[in-house]
JSON list of C-alpha atoms in Angstrom, two decimals:
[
{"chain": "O", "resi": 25, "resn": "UNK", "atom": "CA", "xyz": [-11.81, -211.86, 16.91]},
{"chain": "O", "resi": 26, "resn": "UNK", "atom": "CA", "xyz": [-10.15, -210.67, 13.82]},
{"chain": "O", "resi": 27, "resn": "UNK", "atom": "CA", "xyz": [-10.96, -211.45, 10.17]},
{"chain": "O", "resi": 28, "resn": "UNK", "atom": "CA", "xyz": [-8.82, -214.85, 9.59]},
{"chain": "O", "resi": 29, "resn": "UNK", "atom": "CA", "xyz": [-7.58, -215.36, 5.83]},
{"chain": "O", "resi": 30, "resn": "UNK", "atom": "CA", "xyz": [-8.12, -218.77, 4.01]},
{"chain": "O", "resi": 31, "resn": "UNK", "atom": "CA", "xyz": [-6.70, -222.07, 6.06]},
{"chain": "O", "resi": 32, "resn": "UNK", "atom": "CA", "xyz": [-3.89, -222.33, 3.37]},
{"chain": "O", "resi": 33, "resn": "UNK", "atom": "CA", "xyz": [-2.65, -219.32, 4.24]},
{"chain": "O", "resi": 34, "resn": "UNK", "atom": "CA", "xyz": [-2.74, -219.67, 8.65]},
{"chain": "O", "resi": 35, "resn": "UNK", "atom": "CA", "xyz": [-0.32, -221.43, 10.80]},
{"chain": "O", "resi": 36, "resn": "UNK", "atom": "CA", "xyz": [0.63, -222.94, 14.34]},
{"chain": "O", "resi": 37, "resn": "UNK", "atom": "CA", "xyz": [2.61, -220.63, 16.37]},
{"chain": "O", "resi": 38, "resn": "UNK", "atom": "CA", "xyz": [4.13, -221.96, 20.01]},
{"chain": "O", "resi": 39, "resn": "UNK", "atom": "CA", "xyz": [4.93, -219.41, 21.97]},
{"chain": "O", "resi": 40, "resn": "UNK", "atom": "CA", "xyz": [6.72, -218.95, 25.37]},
{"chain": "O", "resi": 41, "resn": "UNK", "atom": "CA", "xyz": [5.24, -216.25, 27.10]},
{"chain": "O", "resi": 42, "resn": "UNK", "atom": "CA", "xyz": [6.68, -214.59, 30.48]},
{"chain": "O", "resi": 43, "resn": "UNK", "atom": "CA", "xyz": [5.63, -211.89, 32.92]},
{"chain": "O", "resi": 44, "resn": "UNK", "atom": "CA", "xyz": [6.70, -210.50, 35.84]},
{"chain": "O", "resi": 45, "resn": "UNK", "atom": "CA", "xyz": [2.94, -210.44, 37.48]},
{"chain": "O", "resi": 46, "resn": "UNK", "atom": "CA", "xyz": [2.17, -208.56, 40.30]},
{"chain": "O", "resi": 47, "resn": "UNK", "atom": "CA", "xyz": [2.84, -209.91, 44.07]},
{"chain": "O", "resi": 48, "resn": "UNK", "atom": "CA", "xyz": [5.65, -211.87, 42.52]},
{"chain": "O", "resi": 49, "resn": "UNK", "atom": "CA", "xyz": [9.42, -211.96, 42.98]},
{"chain": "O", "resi": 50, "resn": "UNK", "atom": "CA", "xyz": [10.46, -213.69, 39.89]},
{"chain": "O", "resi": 51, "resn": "UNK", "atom": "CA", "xyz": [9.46, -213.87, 36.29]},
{"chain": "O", "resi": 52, "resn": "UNK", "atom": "CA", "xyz": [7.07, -216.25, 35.52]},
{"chain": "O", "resi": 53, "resn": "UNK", "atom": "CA", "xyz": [6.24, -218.42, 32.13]},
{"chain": "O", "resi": 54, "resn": "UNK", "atom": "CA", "xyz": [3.62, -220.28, 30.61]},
{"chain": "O", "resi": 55, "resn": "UNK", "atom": "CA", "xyz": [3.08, -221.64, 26.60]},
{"chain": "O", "resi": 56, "resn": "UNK", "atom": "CA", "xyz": [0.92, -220.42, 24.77]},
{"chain": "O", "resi": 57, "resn": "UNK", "atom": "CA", "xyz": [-0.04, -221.84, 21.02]},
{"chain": "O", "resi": 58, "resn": "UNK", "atom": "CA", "xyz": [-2.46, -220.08, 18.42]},
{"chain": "O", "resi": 59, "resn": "UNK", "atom": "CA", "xyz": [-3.15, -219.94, 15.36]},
{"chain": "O", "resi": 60, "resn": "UNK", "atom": "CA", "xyz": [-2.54, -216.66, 12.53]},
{"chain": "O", "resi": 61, "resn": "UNK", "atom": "CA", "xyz": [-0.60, -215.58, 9.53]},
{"chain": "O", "resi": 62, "resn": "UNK", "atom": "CA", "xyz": [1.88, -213.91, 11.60]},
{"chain": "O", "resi": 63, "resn": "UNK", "atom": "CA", "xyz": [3.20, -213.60, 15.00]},
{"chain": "O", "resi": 64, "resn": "UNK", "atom": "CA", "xyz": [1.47, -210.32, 15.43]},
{"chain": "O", "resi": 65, "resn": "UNK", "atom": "CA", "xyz": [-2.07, -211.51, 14.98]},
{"chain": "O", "resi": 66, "resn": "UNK", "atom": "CA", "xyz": [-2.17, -213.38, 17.84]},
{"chain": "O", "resi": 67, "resn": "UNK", "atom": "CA", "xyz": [-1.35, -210.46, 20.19]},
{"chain": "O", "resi": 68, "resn": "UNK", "atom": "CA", "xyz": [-5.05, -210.00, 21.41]},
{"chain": "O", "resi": 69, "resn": "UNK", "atom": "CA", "xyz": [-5.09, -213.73, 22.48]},
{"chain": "O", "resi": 70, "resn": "UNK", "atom": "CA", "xyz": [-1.93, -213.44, 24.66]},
{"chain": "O", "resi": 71, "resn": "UNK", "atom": "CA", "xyz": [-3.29, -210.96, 26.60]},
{"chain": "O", "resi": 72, "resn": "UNK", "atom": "CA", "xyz": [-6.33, -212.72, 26.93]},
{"chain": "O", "resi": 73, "resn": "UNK", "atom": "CA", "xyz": [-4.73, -215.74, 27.75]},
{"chain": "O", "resi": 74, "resn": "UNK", "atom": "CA", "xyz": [-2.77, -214.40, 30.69]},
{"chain": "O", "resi": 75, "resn": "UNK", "atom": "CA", "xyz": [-4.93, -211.37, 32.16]},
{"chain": "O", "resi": 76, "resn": "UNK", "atom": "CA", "xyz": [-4.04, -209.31, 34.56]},
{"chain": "O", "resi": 77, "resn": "UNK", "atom": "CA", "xyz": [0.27, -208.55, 33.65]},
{"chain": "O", "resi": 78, "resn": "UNK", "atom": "CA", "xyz": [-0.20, -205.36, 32.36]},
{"chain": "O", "resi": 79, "resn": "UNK", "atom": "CA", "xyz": [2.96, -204.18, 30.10]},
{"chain": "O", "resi": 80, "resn": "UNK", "atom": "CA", "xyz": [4.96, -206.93, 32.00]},
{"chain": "O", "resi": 81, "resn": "UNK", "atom": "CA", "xyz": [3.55, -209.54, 29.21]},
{"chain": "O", "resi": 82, "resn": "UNK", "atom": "CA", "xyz": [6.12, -210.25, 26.85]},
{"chain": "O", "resi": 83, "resn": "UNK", "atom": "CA", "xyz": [7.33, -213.14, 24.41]},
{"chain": "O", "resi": 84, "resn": "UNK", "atom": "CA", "xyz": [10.85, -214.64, 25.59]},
{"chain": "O", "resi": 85, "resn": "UNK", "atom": "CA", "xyz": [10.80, -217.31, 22.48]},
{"chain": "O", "resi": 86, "resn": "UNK", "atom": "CA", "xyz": [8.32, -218.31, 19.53]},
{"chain": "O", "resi": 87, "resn": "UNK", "atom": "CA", "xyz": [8.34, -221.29, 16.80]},
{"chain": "O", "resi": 88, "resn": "UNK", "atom": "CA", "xyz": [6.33, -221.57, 13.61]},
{"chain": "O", "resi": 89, "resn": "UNK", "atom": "CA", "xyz": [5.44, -225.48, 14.08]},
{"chain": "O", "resi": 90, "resn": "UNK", "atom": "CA", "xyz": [5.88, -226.88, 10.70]},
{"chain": "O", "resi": 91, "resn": "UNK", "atom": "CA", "xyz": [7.33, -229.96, 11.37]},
{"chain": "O", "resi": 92, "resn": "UNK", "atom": "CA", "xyz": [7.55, -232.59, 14.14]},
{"chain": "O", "resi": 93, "resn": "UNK", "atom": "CA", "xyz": [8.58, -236.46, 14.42]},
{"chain": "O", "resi": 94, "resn": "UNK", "atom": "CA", "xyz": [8.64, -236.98, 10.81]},
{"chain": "O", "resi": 95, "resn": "UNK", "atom": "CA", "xyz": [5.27, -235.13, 10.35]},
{"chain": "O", "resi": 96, "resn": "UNK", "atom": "CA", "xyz": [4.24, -231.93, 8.32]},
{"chain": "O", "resi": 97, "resn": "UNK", "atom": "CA", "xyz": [2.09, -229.83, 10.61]},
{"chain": "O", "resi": 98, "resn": "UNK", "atom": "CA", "xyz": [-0.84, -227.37, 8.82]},
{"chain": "O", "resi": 99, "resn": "UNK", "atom": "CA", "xyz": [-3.51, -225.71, 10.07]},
{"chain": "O", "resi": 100, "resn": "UNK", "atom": "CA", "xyz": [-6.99, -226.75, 8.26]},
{"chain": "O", "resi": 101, "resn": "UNK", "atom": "CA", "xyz": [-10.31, -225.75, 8.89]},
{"chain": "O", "resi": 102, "resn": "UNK", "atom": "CA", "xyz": [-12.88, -227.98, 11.22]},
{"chain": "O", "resi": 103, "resn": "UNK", "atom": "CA", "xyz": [-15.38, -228.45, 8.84]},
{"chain": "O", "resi": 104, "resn": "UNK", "atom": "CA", "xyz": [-13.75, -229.93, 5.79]},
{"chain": "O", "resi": 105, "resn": "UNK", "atom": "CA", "xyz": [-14.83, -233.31, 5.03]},
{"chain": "O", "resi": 106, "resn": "UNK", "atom": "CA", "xyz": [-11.71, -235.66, 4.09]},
{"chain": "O", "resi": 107, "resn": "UNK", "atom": "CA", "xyz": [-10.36, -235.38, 7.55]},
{"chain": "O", "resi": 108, "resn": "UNK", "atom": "CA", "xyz": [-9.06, -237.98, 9.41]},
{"chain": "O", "resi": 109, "resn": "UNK", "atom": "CA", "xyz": [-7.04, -238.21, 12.44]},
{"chain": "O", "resi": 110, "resn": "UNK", "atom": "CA", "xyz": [-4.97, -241.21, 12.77]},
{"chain": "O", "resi": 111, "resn": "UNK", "atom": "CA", "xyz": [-2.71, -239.28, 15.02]},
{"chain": "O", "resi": 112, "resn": "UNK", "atom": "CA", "xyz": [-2.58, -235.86, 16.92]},
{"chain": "O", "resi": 113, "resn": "UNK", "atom": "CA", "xyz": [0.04, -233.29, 18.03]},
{"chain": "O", "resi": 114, "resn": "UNK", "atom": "CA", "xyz": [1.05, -233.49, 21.80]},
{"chain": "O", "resi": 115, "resn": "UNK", "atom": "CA", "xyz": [2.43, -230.80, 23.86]},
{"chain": "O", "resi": 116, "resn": "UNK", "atom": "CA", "xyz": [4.11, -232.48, 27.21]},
{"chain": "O", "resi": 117, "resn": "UNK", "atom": "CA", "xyz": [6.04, -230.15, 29.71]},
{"chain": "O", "resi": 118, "resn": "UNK", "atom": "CA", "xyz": [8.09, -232.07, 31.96]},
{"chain": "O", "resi": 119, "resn": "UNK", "atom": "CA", "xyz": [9.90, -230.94, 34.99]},
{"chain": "O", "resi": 120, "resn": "UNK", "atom": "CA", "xyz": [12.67, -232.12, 36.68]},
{"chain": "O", "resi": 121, "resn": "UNK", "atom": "CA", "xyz": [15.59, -232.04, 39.22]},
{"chain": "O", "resi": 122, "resn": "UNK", "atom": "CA", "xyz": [19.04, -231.66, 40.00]},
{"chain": "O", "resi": 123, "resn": "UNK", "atom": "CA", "xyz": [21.39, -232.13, 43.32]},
{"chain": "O", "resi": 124, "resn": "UNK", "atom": "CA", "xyz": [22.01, -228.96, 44.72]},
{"chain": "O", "resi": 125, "resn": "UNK", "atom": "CA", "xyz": [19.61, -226.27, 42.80]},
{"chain": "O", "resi": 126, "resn": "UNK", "atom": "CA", "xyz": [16.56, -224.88, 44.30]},
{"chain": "O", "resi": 127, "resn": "UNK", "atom": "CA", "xyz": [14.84, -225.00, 41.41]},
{"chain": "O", "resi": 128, "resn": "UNK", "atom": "CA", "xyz": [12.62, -227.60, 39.15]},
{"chain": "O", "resi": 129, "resn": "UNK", "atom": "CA", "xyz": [14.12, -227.75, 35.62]},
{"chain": "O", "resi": 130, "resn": "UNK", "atom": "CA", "xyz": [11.63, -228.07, 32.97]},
{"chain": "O", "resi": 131, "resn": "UNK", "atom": "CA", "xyz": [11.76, -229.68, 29.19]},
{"chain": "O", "resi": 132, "resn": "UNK", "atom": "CA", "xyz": [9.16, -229.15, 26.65]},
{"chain": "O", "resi": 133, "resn": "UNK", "atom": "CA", "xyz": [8.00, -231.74, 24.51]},
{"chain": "O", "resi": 134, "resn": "UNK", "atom": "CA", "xyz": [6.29, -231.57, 21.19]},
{"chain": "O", "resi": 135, "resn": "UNK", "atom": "CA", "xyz": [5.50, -235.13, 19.67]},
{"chain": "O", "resi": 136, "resn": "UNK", "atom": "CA", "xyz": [2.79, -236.51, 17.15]},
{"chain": "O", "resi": 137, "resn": "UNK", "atom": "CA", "xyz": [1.50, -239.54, 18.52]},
{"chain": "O", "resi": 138, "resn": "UNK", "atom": "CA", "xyz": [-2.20, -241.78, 18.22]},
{"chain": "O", "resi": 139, "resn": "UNK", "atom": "CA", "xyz": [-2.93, -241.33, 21.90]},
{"chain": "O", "resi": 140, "resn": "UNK", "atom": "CA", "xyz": [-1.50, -240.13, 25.04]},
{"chain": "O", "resi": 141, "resn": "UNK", "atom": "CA", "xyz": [-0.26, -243.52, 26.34]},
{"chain": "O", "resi": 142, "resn": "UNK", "atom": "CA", "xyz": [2.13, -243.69, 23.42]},
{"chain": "O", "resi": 143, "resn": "UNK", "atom": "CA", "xyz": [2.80, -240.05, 24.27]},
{"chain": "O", "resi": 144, "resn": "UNK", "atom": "CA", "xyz": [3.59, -240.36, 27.35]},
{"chain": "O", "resi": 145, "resn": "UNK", "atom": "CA", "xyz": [5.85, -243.63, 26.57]},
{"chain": "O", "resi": 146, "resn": "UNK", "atom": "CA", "xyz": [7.89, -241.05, 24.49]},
{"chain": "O", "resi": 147, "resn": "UNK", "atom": "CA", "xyz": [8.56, -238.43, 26.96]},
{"chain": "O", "resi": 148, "resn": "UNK", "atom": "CA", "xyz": [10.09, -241.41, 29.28]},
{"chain": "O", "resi": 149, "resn": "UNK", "atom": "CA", "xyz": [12.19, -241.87, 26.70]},
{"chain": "O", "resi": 150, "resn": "UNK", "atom": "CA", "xyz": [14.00, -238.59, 26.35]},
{"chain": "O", "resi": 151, "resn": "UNK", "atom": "CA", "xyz": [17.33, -237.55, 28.28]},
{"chain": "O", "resi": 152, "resn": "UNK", "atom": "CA", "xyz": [15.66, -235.14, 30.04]},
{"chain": "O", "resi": 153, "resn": "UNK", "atom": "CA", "xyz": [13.55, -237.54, 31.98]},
{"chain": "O", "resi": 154, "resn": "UNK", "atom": "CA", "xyz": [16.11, -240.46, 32.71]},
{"chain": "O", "resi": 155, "resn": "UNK", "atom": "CA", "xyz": [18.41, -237.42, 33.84]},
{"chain": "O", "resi": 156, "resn": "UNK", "atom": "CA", "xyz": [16.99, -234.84, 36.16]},
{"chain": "O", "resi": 157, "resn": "UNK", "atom": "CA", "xyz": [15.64, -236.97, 38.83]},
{"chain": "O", "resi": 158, "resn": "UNK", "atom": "CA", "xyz": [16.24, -237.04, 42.75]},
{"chain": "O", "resi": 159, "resn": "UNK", "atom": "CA", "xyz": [15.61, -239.89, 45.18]},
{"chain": "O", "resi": 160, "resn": "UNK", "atom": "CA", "xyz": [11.84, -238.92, 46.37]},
{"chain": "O", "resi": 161, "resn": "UNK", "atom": "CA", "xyz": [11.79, -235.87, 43.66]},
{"chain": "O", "resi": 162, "resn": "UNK", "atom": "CA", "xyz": [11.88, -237.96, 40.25]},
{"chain": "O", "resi": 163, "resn": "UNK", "atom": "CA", "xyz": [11.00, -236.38, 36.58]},
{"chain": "O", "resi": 164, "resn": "UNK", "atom": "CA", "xyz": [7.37, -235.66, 35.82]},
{"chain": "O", "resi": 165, "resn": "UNK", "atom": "CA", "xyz": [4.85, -233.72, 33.94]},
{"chain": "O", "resi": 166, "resn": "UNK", "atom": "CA", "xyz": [4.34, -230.92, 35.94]},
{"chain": "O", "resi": 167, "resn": "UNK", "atom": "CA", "xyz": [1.49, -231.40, 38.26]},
{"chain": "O", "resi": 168, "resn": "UNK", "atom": "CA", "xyz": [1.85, -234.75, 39.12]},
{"chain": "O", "resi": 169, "resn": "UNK", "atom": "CA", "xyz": [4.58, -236.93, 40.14]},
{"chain": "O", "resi": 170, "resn": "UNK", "atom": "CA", "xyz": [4.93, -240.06, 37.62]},
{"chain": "O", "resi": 171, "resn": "UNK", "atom": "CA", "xyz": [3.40, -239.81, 33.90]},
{"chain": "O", "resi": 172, "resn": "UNK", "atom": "CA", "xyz": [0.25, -238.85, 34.58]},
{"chain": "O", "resi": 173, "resn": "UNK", "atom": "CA", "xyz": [-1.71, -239.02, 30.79]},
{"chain": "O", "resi": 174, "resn": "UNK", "atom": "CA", "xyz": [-3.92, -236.21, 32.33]},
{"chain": "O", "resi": 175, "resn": "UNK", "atom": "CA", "xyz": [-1.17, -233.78, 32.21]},
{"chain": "O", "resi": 176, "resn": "UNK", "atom": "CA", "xyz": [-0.88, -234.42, 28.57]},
{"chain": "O", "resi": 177, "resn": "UNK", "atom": "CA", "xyz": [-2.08, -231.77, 26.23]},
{"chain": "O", "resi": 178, "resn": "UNK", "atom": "CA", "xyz": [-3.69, -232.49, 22.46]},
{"chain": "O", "resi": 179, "resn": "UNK", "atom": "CA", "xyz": [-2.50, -229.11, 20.69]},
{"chain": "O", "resi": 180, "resn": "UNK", "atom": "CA", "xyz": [-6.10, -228.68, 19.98]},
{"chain": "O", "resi": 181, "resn": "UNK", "atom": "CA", "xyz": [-7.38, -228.77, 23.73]},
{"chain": "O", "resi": 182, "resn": "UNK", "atom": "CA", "xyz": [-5.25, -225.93, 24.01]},
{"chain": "O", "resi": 183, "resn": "UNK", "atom": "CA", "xyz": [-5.77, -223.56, 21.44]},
{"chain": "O", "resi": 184, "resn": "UNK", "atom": "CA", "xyz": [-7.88, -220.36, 22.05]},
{"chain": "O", "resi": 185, "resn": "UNK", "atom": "CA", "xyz": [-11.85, -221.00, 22.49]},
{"chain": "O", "resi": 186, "resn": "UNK", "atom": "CA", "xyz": [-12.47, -219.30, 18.51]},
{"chain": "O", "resi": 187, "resn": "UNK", "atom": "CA", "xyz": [-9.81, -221.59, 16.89]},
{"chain": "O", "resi": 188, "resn": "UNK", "atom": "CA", "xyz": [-10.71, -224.65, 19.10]},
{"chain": "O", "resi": 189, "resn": "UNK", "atom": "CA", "xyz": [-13.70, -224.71, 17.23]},
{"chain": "O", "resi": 190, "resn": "UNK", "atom": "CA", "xyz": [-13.00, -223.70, 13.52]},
{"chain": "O", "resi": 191, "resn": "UNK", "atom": "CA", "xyz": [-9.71, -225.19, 13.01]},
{"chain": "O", "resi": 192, "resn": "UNK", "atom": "CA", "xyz": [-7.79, -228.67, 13.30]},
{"chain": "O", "resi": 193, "resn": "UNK", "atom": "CA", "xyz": [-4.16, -229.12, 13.04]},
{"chain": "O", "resi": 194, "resn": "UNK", "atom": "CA", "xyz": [-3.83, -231.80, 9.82]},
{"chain": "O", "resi": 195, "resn": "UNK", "atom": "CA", "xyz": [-0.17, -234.20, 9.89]},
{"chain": "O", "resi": 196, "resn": "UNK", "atom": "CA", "xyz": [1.01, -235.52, 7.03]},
{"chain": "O", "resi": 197, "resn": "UNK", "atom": "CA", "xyz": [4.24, -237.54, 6.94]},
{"chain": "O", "resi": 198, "resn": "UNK", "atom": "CA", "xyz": [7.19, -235.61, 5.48]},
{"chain": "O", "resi": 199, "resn": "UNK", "atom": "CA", "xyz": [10.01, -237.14, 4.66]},
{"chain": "O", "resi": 200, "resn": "UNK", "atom": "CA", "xyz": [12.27, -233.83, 4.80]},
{"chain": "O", "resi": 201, "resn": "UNK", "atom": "CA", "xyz": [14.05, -233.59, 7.69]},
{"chain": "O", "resi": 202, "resn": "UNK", "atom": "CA", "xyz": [13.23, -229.49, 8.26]},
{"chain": "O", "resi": 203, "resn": "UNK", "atom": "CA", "xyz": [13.73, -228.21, 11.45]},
{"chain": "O", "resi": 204, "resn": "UNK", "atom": "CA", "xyz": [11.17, -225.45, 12.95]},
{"chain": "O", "resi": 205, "resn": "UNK", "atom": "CA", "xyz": [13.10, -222.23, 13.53]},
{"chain": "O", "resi": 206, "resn": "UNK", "atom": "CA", "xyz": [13.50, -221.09, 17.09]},
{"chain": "O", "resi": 207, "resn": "UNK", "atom": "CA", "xyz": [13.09, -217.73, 18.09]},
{"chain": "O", "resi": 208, "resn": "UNK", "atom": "CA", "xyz": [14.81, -216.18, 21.35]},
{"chain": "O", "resi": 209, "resn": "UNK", "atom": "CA", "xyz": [15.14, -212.94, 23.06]},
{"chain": "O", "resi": 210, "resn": "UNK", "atom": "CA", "xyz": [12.73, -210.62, 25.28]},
{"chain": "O", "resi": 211, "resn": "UNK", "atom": "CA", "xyz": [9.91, -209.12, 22.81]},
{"chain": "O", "resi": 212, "resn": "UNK", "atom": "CA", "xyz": [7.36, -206.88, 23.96]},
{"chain": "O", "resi": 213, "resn": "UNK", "atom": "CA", "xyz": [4.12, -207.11, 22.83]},
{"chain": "O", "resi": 214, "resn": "UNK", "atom": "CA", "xyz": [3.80, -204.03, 21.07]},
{"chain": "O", "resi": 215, "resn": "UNK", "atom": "CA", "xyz": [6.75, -204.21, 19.66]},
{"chain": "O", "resi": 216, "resn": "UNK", "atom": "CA", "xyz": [5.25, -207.22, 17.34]},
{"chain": "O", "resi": 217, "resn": "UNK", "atom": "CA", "xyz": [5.68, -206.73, 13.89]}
]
């Protein structure tokens, strides 16, 4: 693992990977969130995190998360006394459908919530879910038909094995209304700066 600067300095990257993997016939995706100074030093845990693509690995979209529902979002480390967590950072990927498309439409969710019920209460709230639903093929989270809290993720359950256990992700409430940045277009991996 490499040599991670101070706390202060570190911050939450989400990160939409894709890959065309091999026996497949389209491109496929997966999130993936870790923690560095900058995109680049979390190259290493990419490819760890999907093995087995090769040069096909590449980033198709990225977001520094700095803010979300009204919170400020900063990386701390584990140990430091004076942390509480009267809420957490959820990650929620619905999917969905429409009349006439062979395909499941998907919406990503980030939300800061106390638990997964309320969560998952949120996530029926958006458009996305009261929208792209079918007789016998309504919106889910992907795996399971309904809101199943199981297919919920705390950021933290997700984060690479090293950072799951020395770091936490600390929310404050801002009151700035900041936007994270979104980053599209194709990016291959070693062409990270």
């Amino acid at each position: 693992m490499m040599n991670m600067p101070s706390s202060a300095e570190l911050k939450l990257f989400m990160v939409l990977l894709g890959s065309k993997s091999p026996a497949r016939n389209v491109e496929q995706h997966d999130y993936f969130f870790g923690i560095g100074q900058v995109l680049n030093d979390l190259v290493p845990q990419m490819r760890a995190f999907w093995p087995g693509t090769g040069n096909s690995l590449h980033v198709d979209g990225w977001r520094e998360v700095t803010r979300v529902s009204g919170f400020r979002v900063e990386v701390v480390l584990k140990e430091r006394d004076d942390f509480l967590a009267l809420n957490r950072l959820f990650f929620i990927n619905l999917g969905g459908y429409q009349a006439d498309k062979l395909e499941e439409q998907h919406y990503t969710v980030l939300s800061v919530h106390s638990d997964r019920a309320q969560a998952a209460r949120h996530a029926k709230q958006t458009l996305f879910y009261k929208t792209n639903t079918l007789k016998g093929a309504g919106s889910h989270i992907d795996e399971k038909y309904g809101i199943d809290v199981d297919d919920i993720y705390h950021i933290e359950e997700i984060l690479p094995p090293g950072e799951k256990e020395k770091y936490r992700v600390l929310l404050t409430p801002a009151e700035d209304v900041a936007t994270d940045k979104i980053h599209l277009g194709y990016l291959k991996l070693d062409k990270i700066k």
